[in-house]
Amino acid sequence: MTALSAAFSLAPLLPLLVALLAAPAAMLAGTLKPRLAAPVGTAFAALAFLATAFTWYRGGGTVDLAWAPTWGMRFTIALDGLAALYALLATGIGFLVLAYSSRYLPLHLDQEGRPEAEGARFYGFMLLFMGAMVGLAMAQDLVLLFVFWDLTAVASYYLIAYDRHDPDARASALMALLVTGITAVLLLIGALTLYATYGTLSVPDLAGSVEPGVTLTVAGLLIACAALAKSAQVPFHFWLPRAMAAPTPVSAYLHSAAMVAAGVLLLGRVYPLLEKSQFLLDVLLVVGLLSISVGAILALTRDVLKQLLAYSTISQYGYVVFLYGLGGEYGAAGAAFYVVSHALAKCALFLTAGAITEETGEDRLSRLGGLTKRLPLLAVASGAAAAGLAALPFTIGFFKDELLFEAALERGGLFAALSVLGAALTIAYTWRFWGGLFLGEGRDGAGSLPAALVWPVAVLGGLVLLGGLFVEPFALLAEAAGAASYGAPTPIEPAYHLDLRPTNLMAVGAFALGIAIVASRPLWERGALAVSRFGEVLGPERLYEWGVDALNRLSDYVHRAEVRDLRSRVAAILLPAGVLVGAGILVTPTVGAYRTGEVMRGDFPLLLALVVVAVAALTTTFTRRHVTLALVLSGAGFVLALVYAFLGAPEVTLVAVLVETFLTLLFLGTSKLIPYKVLHDQAKLPLGNQWRRVFFSCLASLFAFAVAWSALSQPAAENTVAEEHVRLAPDAHAQDTVSAILADFRALDTLGEVTVVALVILGVATLLNRGRLP
Amino acid sequence: MTDQTLLVLPAGIPWVLAAVFALLDGRRRWVGRIAAVGLGVSFVSMVALALRVLRDGPVEVVAGNWPAGVGIVLRADALGVAFAVVSIGVMLVSLLYEVSLGMRSRTFPAVVLFMAAGLTGLFLTGDIFNFYVFFEVSVTAAYVLTSYRERDYQVRAAFIFAIVNLFGSVVFLIAAASLYHVTGSLEMQTVAERLGETSPNSAITIAVAIFVAFSLKLGLFPFHFWLPAVYVGSHPPVAAILSGALANIGSYGLLRFGGILPDQLALGTYAVLILGSASIIYGALQSISRSDVSEVLAYSAIGQAGYILLALGLGGPVGFSAAVIYAVVNSLNKALLFLVAGLRGPLVGAAFAVGALSVAGVPPAVGFIAKIAVFKAALAAGAGGGTAGAVGTVVFVTVIFVGGALSFVYMFQIYQRVFLAREPQGGHVEKPSPRATRALVGVLAALVLVFGLWPEPLLVLGEEAAAVLTGSPGDVSGGGDSP
């Protein structure tokens, strides 16, 4: 019984699990048999849609599991209205797009001469995209949200670069990844800023505790930046038209239900935080308006089908952002409704563009037209979708504009006027797209499009019309989503009213203005082209390209400045080391820290020896010949051994003499082995930058001198461990302390040093035999 | 198994095996395999020790049963085992990689085992001179490893590596001798206790010497000048070992001695923070236009080391744990990327992509956990610090953000150039690497993803290791109260 109830409490996981399993399932199927990837993937998308719908029908719910308790990160997912709306879009449109792809992709691969097996990769990433979107829609913990957020970026990266032999596709994918991936970090910083102040990452908890103030404004701005970049809003919009390098189904999905939708999804999710700051809402308002106009004007100038649609997407999501910026209940629910109706229409139009390019081999408006006779069903289906986008009556789109007008009216006349202008522009470019494709003179003859390229468009077109007649299901979903964002019920009553209410007048005004814009094309065309040209010359895309280029050049420049030869490499380390010691001396009190002690009469031999060592050390700096150098060095070494003798350390003296003898012999022997000419040439070092070398050497000497002097100025510590060693030596059964230390107290060190010697022998022997030891 | 045995096994097994294998020809297949098994056993015992330490607190042994300080103290605490586990793990994978490709050098298995013994000893010792000895064992093994292949430019790179690092060793030796002079002890905890009585001036000069020595090892800007030459010329598993295991000496040393010299670390905070930030930006900037994968990775290592230093400078429990987490994650990333760089064939590009995502801090690869850790450290540093704190937070968050953004650019530029564009397009197909080798890097890539999706073990490790350094209650065993 308890097990059963436990299982039920985990029920909201079902849609996410199915959606996340889809990608591996399709990949696996595709590896076993390339042809299986498409049906398995499509079936999983359908299953995920059904699972989402079923769970939502059952009342949604929340699952809250510990994820990384040390950092307060929780695996919290909920199927609330907002999640349901986006998850249904991602899976439902995902299903249609995949069904379309099952026919489109083989044609695409065939045209490029690629094997069928590459399809598995496509379905894998499409479904990963879908799974990530479902997760993103359901995530309530901001870090969990960030994980799914970046997962969509990764999936889109591989999908845009799907034709990876094409340099343009790769560059576009990189651009999309950089723009959305780098801005995603802002989302993370925003989340962590909130966590640092409020101690929770859960959006509902934050909604309850966040107060207006600097923290909220900063964190909100960071999060909004990430969302706006993802939704391709001005000034981050430039990556989206470039992303059209992807195969058409990817574009359709990206624009309608995934990637770009993810941005406004995030806005909807964190809306409870954003709405507490009027400043943040105003930012959204301005960005939305800018995107509406830039997107629409550029859409009116583009000739390539997918480019036109891409700019239209920028403009349309501009409305959504604008709606969130307007705020209030109409804003929240209206934005959600807008996303649904746009998704249905835009997806259909993209799929239409793909089908037409498959049919005719052309992708430019100027070379297309009059296709109604050849493709009647496609013309009707996409006509319905276009009508939906243009917000004509009897389509779902009519209501999206009705809600927009209502929300705008609440804020005042200026916003109402702007939204009417925006709606008119939408009508203009939508007409340009559909009319340009299907009207006018065209060749007769039956089209040869496979059914799978047409029926998904027909389904979407049908849904657009259905929504125009029975708007309740969509309105309910949007209300639920709005309530999740707004935190209170957001009743919306989209309906047809046959009266002279303001929204109707605004709609009529928009139609009239739209027709006027279409009719007056010659009047404004040059102006629009000038705007487009201006964007190309000074726009953010130029800035991006200039930035990447400048970084590469700067990198080259810094790289050329790196040092190369051994002497400089050592010197480059000595310099900062010396500077750091100097800084250390500056920040600590030096009074009394450096002492010289007293010089006794008996110390003079010792001083003399030290002077000799110093002179020898100095001599090495200007000695040229290697043999001389070896002799000077060994001279310094032998005198140093003498110093140990003065200090009463006979063992050390013996060792030092032994080592010096060996070293001297080794140096002399080696220089005998090297051909005289090589030695002679090497000795003639260039004398340039001599002062720099002197400077480095002095600095390094000062560094060593300061460390040694300041340590030795300290009185030697009392109760040193050496006393313990002397006391305990008899216990170690040793005749003298040194033996006891070497062989017992610190035997591990001795063993280690023996190992070092063994390693050195091994290394030298390897080197001498060029790696070929017997 | 007693704690004492568990403490000795991880270093003891590879040490004994190495001594035996130095006499054998590593190119024989069975020698490489037994060496790998031996290192595997050492790794398993290391993991067991780590679990024991995390559960019951530090484990301590004094060599020869002498009083602590007279004999050498070996102490495994969370900080040491964190570094030991990841370092031995990286070496194990690199050794398996070389075994699966076919060993080309007679001495490779023995030298790797020697280095494993040295590194384990270094991470588990509580004695400063013993630390130096193990340090010498490890870096000497590294000198031998870098001359593994016998082309002239590689030997030249090995020479640069040896000279510069010997210089670092001498600097550290000066510091160790000075520490003994002023405190009369070599046992780390005793030294830490007695340092308070030393004049600030000599303490800070000693601290600077230690800082220089370890920065050099870690390859921080501006002490990095040996690094690119060596990494670029090295055989992939050698580069992986240098970057994923040996460089840990630097980060561990900075952290460990930062714990011994806390006042000096506090005094040098600005220098540490500035050098860390400079390293992040400099390394990333250098990486951007490099055209060779290993060169990109080499400069990237400089930038990544900067994050560790930055976290160390930000300090406190959050900063220290960020430094540990970043070091561990960076080891995994670098091992994966350097190993993948030498391979061709299906799924190699995917493994590289996982590593690239991890360096850029993109989930679900584990790198994003490390990025969160440093962001948290930067945010925590500003908390309650007034205007100065807020400015500091903004500056460091910006540095981390910019460094991350640049790493996006360089990792994916090189990924696209080398892996995305080159994958077979019908026609000419490069001969793929052996399946076992590709599977090995696949496992490593999977590990990077698993720890990204389930970061809790890493976070606990980081937290416990930081507790060792901040001396928070319940985690410091009395070094003094052992017999």
Short mmCIF file of N, CA and C in Angstrom, two decimals, chain B residues 224-346:
data_model
loop_
_atom_site.label_atom_id
_atom_site.label_comp_id
_atom_site.label_asym_id
_atom_site.label_seq_id
_atom_site.Cartn_x
_atom_site.Cartn_y
_atom_site.Cartn_z
N HIS B 224 54.62 30.25 -15.43
CA HIS B 224 54.18 29.14 -16.25
C HIS B 224 55.10 28.85 -17.43
N PHE B 225 56.21 29.60 -17.53
CA PHE B 225 56.90 29.60 -18.82
C PHE B 225 57.47 28.25 -19.26
N TRP B 226 57.55 27.31 -18.34
CA TRP B 226 58.03 25.98 -18.74
C TRP B 226 56.91 25.16 -19.36
N LEU B 227 55.67 25.51 -19.04
CA LEU B 227 54.55 24.60 -19.22
C LEU B 227 54.17 24.30 -20.67
N PRO B 228 53.95 25.34 -21.49
CA PRO B 228 53.50 25.03 -22.85
C PRO B 228 54.48 24.14 -23.61
N ALA B 229 55.77 24.43 -23.49
CA ALA B 229 56.76 23.65 -24.23
C ALA B 229 56.66 22.17 -23.88
N VAL B 230 56.47 21.89 -22.59
CA VAL B 230 56.49 20.50 -22.15
C VAL B 230 55.20 19.78 -22.55
N TYR B 231 54.07 20.42 -22.32
CA TYR B 231 52.80 19.74 -22.62
C TYR B 231 52.65 19.48 -24.11
N VAL B 232 53.12 20.44 -24.91
CA VAL B 232 52.93 20.29 -26.35
C VAL B 232 53.78 19.16 -26.88
N GLY B 233 54.98 19.01 -26.35
CA GLY B 233 55.86 17.98 -26.90
C GLY B 233 55.58 16.59 -26.37
N SER B 234 54.73 16.48 -25.36
CA SER B 234 54.62 15.20 -24.66
C SER B 234 53.63 14.24 -25.32
N HIS B 235 53.89 12.98 -25.09
CA HIS B 235 53.01 11.90 -25.47
C HIS B 235 51.69 12.07 -24.68
N PRO B 236 50.51 11.79 -25.29
CA PRO B 236 49.25 12.07 -24.57
C PRO B 236 49.16 11.56 -23.13
N PRO B 237 49.49 10.28 -22.85
CA PRO B 237 49.36 9.87 -21.44
C PRO B 237 50.31 10.61 -20.52
N VAL B 238 51.50 10.99 -21.06
CA VAL B 238 52.44 11.73 -20.22
C VAL B 238 51.86 13.11 -19.92
N ALA B 239 51.31 13.75 -20.95
CA ALA B 239 50.70 15.07 -20.73
C ALA B 239 49.55 14.95 -19.74
N ALA B 240 48.76 13.87 -19.87
CA ALA B 240 47.64 13.68 -18.95
C ALA B 240 48.14 13.54 -17.53
N ILE B 241 49.24 12.79 -17.36
CA ILE B 241 49.77 12.59 -16.01
C ILE B 241 50.32 13.91 -15.46
N LEU B 242 51.06 14.63 -16.31
CA LEU B 242 51.64 15.90 -15.84
C LEU B 242 50.53 16.86 -15.42
N SER B 243 49.50 16.95 -16.27
CA SER B 243 48.48 17.96 -16.04
C SER B 243 47.43 17.50 -15.05
N GLY B 244 47.12 16.20 -15.07
CA GLY B 244 46.03 15.70 -14.23
C GLY B 244 46.50 15.19 -12.88
N ALA B 245 47.80 14.85 -12.74
CA ALA B 245 48.28 14.30 -11.48
C ALA B 245 49.40 15.14 -10.88
N LEU B 246 50.46 15.37 -11.67
CA LEU B 246 51.62 16.06 -11.10
C LEU B 246 51.30 17.50 -10.71
N ALA B 247 50.51 18.17 -11.55
CA ALA B 247 50.20 19.58 -11.26
C ALA B 247 49.44 19.71 -9.94
N ASN B 248 48.82 18.61 -9.50
CA ASN B 248 48.11 18.65 -8.22
C ASN B 248 49.04 18.97 -7.07
N ILE B 249 50.34 18.65 -7.24
CA ILE B 249 51.29 19.02 -6.18
C ILE B 249 51.17 20.51 -5.91
N GLY B 250 51.06 21.28 -6.99
CA GLY B 250 50.98 22.72 -6.83
C GLY B 250 49.75 23.14 -6.07
N SER B 251 48.58 22.69 -6.52
CA SER B 251 47.35 23.14 -5.84
C SER B 251 47.29 22.61 -4.42
N TYR B 252 47.73 21.34 -4.25
CA TYR B 252 47.72 20.78 -2.89
C TYR B 252 48.69 21.54 -2.00
N GLY B 253 49.88 21.80 -2.52
CA GLY B 253 50.89 22.50 -1.72
C GLY B 253 50.41 23.87 -1.30
N LEU B 254 49.81 24.59 -2.27
CA LEU B 254 49.30 25.94 -1.93
C LEU B 254 48.26 25.84 -0.83
N LEU B 255 47.37 24.86 -0.95
CA LEU B 255 46.31 24.73 0.05
C LEU B 255 46.87 24.30 1.40
N ARG B 256 47.72 23.27 1.36
CA ARG B 256 48.25 22.72 2.61
C ARG B 256 49.07 23.77 3.35
N PHE B 257 49.97 24.43 2.62
CA PHE B 257 50.81 25.42 3.31
C PHE B 257 50.02 26.70 3.58
N GLY B 258 48.96 26.91 2.82
CA GLY B 258 48.06 28.00 3.17
C GLY B 258 47.44 27.75 4.53
N GLY B 259 47.19 26.47 4.84
CA GLY B 259 46.65 26.10 6.14
C GLY B 259 47.69 26.22 7.25
N ILE B 260 48.99 25.99 6.87
CA ILE B 260 50.05 26.09 7.88
C ILE B 260 50.40 27.55 8.14
N LEU B 261 50.29 28.37 7.09
CA LEU B 261 50.65 29.80 7.22
C LEU B 261 49.43 30.69 6.99
N PRO B 262 48.38 30.54 7.80
CA PRO B 262 47.13 31.28 7.52
C PRO B 262 47.31 32.79 7.60
N ASP B 263 48.13 33.26 8.56
CA ASP B 263 48.30 34.72 8.68
C ASP B 263 48.99 35.29 7.45
N GLN B 264 49.97 34.55 6.95
CA GLN B 264 50.70 35.02 5.79
C GLN B 264 49.81 35.00 4.55
N LEU B 265 48.95 33.97 4.49
CA LEU B 265 48.01 33.92 3.36
C LEU B 265 47.07 35.13 3.41
N ALA B 266 46.62 35.45 4.62
CA ALA B 266 45.73 36.60 4.75
C ALA B 266 46.44 37.88 4.33
N LEU B 267 47.72 37.97 4.72
CA LEU B 267 48.50 39.16 4.39
C LEU B 267 48.68 39.29 2.88
N GLY B 268 48.82 38.13 2.21
CA GLY B 268 49.09 38.17 0.78
C GLY B 268 47.84 38.02 -0.07
N THR B 269 46.67 38.20 0.57
CA THR B 269 45.43 37.95 -0.16
C THR B 269 45.37 38.69 -1.49
N TYR B 270 45.74 39.99 -1.45
CA TYR B 270 45.61 40.76 -2.69
C TYR B 270 46.50 40.19 -3.78
N ALA B 271 47.75 39.86 -3.41
CA ALA B 271 48.66 39.30 -4.42
C ALA B 271 48.09 38.01 -4.99
N VAL B 272 47.56 37.15 -4.10
CA VAL B 272 47.02 35.87 -4.55
C VAL B 272 45.83 36.10 -5.49
N LEU B 273 44.95 37.02 -5.10
CA LEU B 273 43.76 37.27 -5.92
C LEU B 273 44.14 37.86 -7.27
N ILE B 274 45.10 38.79 -7.25
CA ILE B 274 45.48 39.43 -8.52
C ILE B 274 46.14 38.42 -9.44
N LEU B 275 47.06 37.61 -8.86
CA LEU B 275 47.74 36.63 -9.71
C LEU B 275 46.74 35.59 -10.23
N GLY B 276 45.79 35.20 -9.38
CA GLY B 276 44.78 34.24 -9.83
C GLY B 276 43.98 34.80 -10.98
N SER B 277 43.51 36.03 -10.84
CA SER B 277 42.72 36.65 -11.91
C SER B 277 43.55 36.78 -13.17
N ALA B 278 44.81 37.23 -13.01
CA ALA B 278 45.67 37.40 -14.18
C ALA B 278 45.86 36.07 -14.88
N SER B 279 46.03 35.03 -14.10
CA SER B 279 46.24 33.71 -14.68
C SER B 279 45.02 33.25 -15.48
N ILE B 280 43.85 33.48 -14.92
CA ILE B 280 42.61 33.09 -15.60
C ILE B 280 42.53 33.75 -16.97
N ILE B 281 42.73 35.07 -16.96
CA ILE B 281 42.56 35.80 -18.22
C ILE B 281 43.70 35.49 -19.19
N TYR B 282 44.92 35.46 -18.66
CA TYR B 282 46.08 35.26 -19.52
C TYR B 282 46.02 33.88 -20.20
N GLY B 283 45.76 32.84 -19.41
CA GLY B 283 45.72 31.49 -19.97
C GLY B 283 44.64 31.37 -21.04
N ALA B 284 43.47 31.91 -20.72
CA ALA B 284 42.36 31.81 -21.67
C ALA B 284 42.68 32.57 -22.95
N LEU B 285 43.27 33.75 -22.79
CA LEU B 285 43.58 34.58 -23.95
C LEU B 285 44.59 33.88 -24.85
N GLN B 286 45.61 33.28 -24.23
CA GLN B 286 46.61 32.57 -25.02
C GLN B 286 46.00 31.39 -25.76
N SER B 287 45.01 30.74 -25.14
CA SER B 287 44.47 29.51 -25.74
C SER B 287 43.70 29.79 -27.03
N ILE B 288 43.13 30.98 -27.13
CA ILE B 288 42.12 31.19 -28.16
C ILE B 288 42.62 30.90 -29.58
N SER B 289 43.76 31.44 -29.94
CA SER B 289 44.13 31.27 -31.34
C SER B 289 45.15 30.14 -31.55
N ARG B 290 45.38 29.30 -30.56
CA ARG B 290 46.30 28.18 -30.78
C ARG B 290 45.63 27.15 -31.68
N SER B 291 46.42 26.56 -32.56
CA SER B 291 45.80 25.68 -33.55
C SER B 291 46.01 24.21 -33.21
N ASP B 292 46.87 23.92 -32.24
CA ASP B 292 47.15 22.54 -31.90
C ASP B 292 46.40 22.21 -30.61
N VAL B 293 45.76 21.03 -30.58
CA VAL B 293 44.92 20.71 -29.42
C VAL B 293 45.72 20.76 -28.12
N SER B 294 46.89 20.14 -28.14
CA SER B 294 47.63 20.08 -26.87
C SER B 294 48.11 21.47 -26.46
N GLU B 295 48.34 22.35 -27.44
CA GLU B 295 48.76 23.70 -27.08
C GLU B 295 47.59 24.46 -26.43
N VAL B 296 46.40 24.29 -27.00
CA VAL B 296 45.23 24.91 -26.38
C VAL B 296 45.08 24.41 -24.94
N LEU B 297 45.23 23.11 -24.77
CA LEU B 297 45.05 22.54 -23.43
C LEU B 297 46.12 23.03 -22.47
N ALA B 298 47.34 23.19 -22.98
CA ALA B 298 48.42 23.64 -22.12
C ALA B 298 48.11 25.03 -21.57
N TYR B 299 47.72 25.95 -22.46
CA TYR B 299 47.43 27.31 -21.99
C TYR B 299 46.16 27.33 -21.16
N SER B 300 45.22 26.48 -21.54
CA SER B 300 44.00 26.39 -20.75
C SER B 300 44.33 25.97 -19.32
N ALA B 301 45.35 25.10 -19.17
CA ALA B 301 45.74 24.66 -17.83
C ALA B 301 46.17 25.84 -16.98
N ILE B 302 46.85 26.81 -17.61
CA ILE B 302 47.28 28.00 -16.87
C ILE B 302 46.06 28.77 -16.36
N GLY B 303 45.08 28.91 -17.25
CA GLY B 303 43.86 29.62 -16.86
C GLY B 303 43.10 28.89 -15.76
N GLN B 304 43.01 27.57 -15.90
CA GLN B 304 42.25 26.80 -14.91
C GLN B 304 42.94 26.85 -13.56
N ALA B 305 44.27 26.84 -13.56
CA ALA B 305 45.00 26.95 -12.29
C ALA B 305 44.66 28.28 -11.61
N GLY B 306 44.42 29.29 -12.44
CA GLY B 306 44.07 30.60 -11.89
C GLY B 306 42.81 30.54 -11.05
N TYR B 307 41.84 29.75 -11.48
CA TYR B 307 40.61 29.63 -10.69
C TYR B 307 40.91 29.06 -9.31
N ILE B 308 41.81 28.07 -9.28
CA ILE B 308 42.15 27.45 -7.99
C ILE B 308 42.77 28.49 -7.08
N LEU B 309 43.69 29.28 -7.65
CA LEU B 309 44.35 30.31 -6.85
C LEU B 309 43.36 31.36 -6.38
N LEU B 310 42.46 31.74 -7.28
CA LEU B 310 41.46 32.74 -6.94
C LEU B 310 40.61 32.25 -5.76
N ALA B 311 40.19 30.98 -5.84
CA ALA B 311 39.38 30.41 -4.77
C ALA B 311 40.16 30.38 -3.47
N LEU B 312 41.45 30.05 -3.57
CA LEU B 312 42.30 30.03 -2.37
C LEU B 312 42.37 31.42 -1.75
N GLY B 313 42.51 32.43 -2.62
CA GLY B 313 42.60 33.79 -2.12
C GLY B 313 41.29 34.27 -1.50
N LEU B 314 40.18 33.84 -2.09
CA LEU B 314 38.89 34.23 -1.53
C LEU B 314 38.71 33.62 -0.14
N GLY B 315 39.26 32.41 0.02
CA GLY B 315 39.42 31.83 1.34
C GLY B 315 38.13 31.48 2.06
N GLY B 316 38.28 31.15 3.31
CA GLY B 316 37.14 30.73 4.11
C GLY B 316 36.71 29.33 3.70
N PRO B 317 35.76 28.76 4.43
CA PRO B 317 35.31 27.41 4.10
C PRO B 317 34.84 27.30 2.65
N VAL B 318 34.11 28.32 2.17
CA VAL B 318 33.57 28.24 0.81
C VAL B 318 34.70 28.30 -0.22
N GLY B 319 35.65 29.21 0.01
CA GLY B 319 36.75 29.38 -0.92
C GLY B 319 37.64 28.15 -0.98
N PHE B 320 38.01 27.62 0.19
CA PHE B 320 38.89 26.45 0.21
C PHE B 320 38.21 25.25 -0.44
N SER B 321 36.93 25.06 -0.12
CA SER B 321 36.27 23.90 -0.72
C SER B 321 36.14 24.11 -2.22
N ALA B 322 35.96 25.36 -2.66
CA ALA B 322 35.92 25.62 -4.10
C ALA B 322 37.25 25.28 -4.74
N ALA B 323 38.35 25.63 -4.05
CA ALA B 323 39.67 25.34 -4.61
C ALA B 323 39.87 23.84 -4.75
N VAL B 324 39.46 23.08 -3.73
CA VAL B 324 39.63 21.62 -3.80
C VAL B 324 38.77 21.05 -4.93
N ILE B 325 37.51 21.47 -4.97
CA ILE B 325 36.61 20.95 -6.00
C ILE B 325 37.15 21.30 -7.38
N TYR B 326 37.60 22.55 -7.54
CA TYR B 326 38.10 22.96 -8.85
C TYR B 326 39.32 22.14 -9.24
N ALA B 327 40.21 21.89 -8.26
CA ALA B 327 41.42 21.13 -8.58
C ALA B 327 41.05 19.71 -9.02
N VAL B 328 40.13 19.08 -8.29
CA VAL B 328 39.75 17.71 -8.63
C VAL B 328 39.10 17.67 -10.01
N VAL B 329 38.17 18.59 -10.25
CA VAL B 329 37.47 18.61 -11.53
C VAL B 329 38.45 18.90 -12.68
N ASN B 330 39.37 19.83 -12.42
CA ASN B 330 40.33 20.18 -13.46
C ASN B 330 41.21 18.98 -13.81
N SER B 331 41.57 18.18 -12.80
CA SER B 331 42.36 16.98 -13.08
C SER B 331 41.61 16.04 -14.01
N LEU B 332 40.35 15.83 -13.69
CA LEU B 332 39.54 14.93 -14.53
C LEU B 332 39.45 15.48 -15.95
N ASN B 333 39.14 16.77 -16.06
CA ASN B 333 39.01 17.38 -17.39
C ASN B 333 40.27 17.21 -18.21
N LYS B 334 41.39 17.59 -17.58
CA LYS B 334 42.64 17.60 -18.32
C LYS B 334 43.05 16.19 -18.71
N ALA B 335 42.85 15.23 -17.80
CA ALA B 335 43.19 13.85 -18.14
C ALA B 335 42.38 13.41 -19.35
N LEU B 336 41.08 13.66 -19.28
CA LEU B 336 40.20 13.26 -20.39
C LEU B 336 40.65 13.91 -21.69
N LEU B 337 40.85 15.22 -21.66
CA LEU B 337 41.12 15.95 -22.90
C LEU B 337 42.47 15.57 -23.49
N PHE B 338 43.50 15.48 -22.65
CA PHE B 338 44.81 15.13 -23.20
C PHE B 338 44.81 13.72 -23.77
N LEU B 339 44.12 12.80 -23.09
CA LEU B 339 44.09 11.42 -23.60
C LEU B 339 43.32 11.37 -24.91
N VAL B 340 42.20 12.07 -24.97
CA VAL B 340 41.38 12.04 -26.20
C VAL B 340 42.14 12.66 -27.36
N ALA B 341 42.96 13.68 -27.06
CA ALA B 341 43.64 14.40 -28.13
C ALA B 341 44.50 13.47 -28.97
N GLY B 342 44.93 12.34 -28.40
CA GLY B 342 45.79 11.45 -29.16
C GLY B 342 45.05 10.39 -29.94
N LEU B 343 43.73 10.41 -29.91
CA LEU B 343 42.97 9.30 -30.51
C LEU B 343 42.22 9.73 -31.76
N ARG B 344 41.80 8.75 -32.54
CA ARG B 344 40.97 8.97 -33.71
C ARG B 344 39.87 7.92 -33.73
N GLY B 345 38.76 8.24 -34.39
CA GLY B 345 37.73 7.22 -34.57
C GLY B 345 36.42 7.61 -33.95
N PRO B 346 35.41 6.74 -34.10
CA PRO B 346 34.08 7.06 -33.60
C PRO B 346 34.09 7.31 -32.09
#
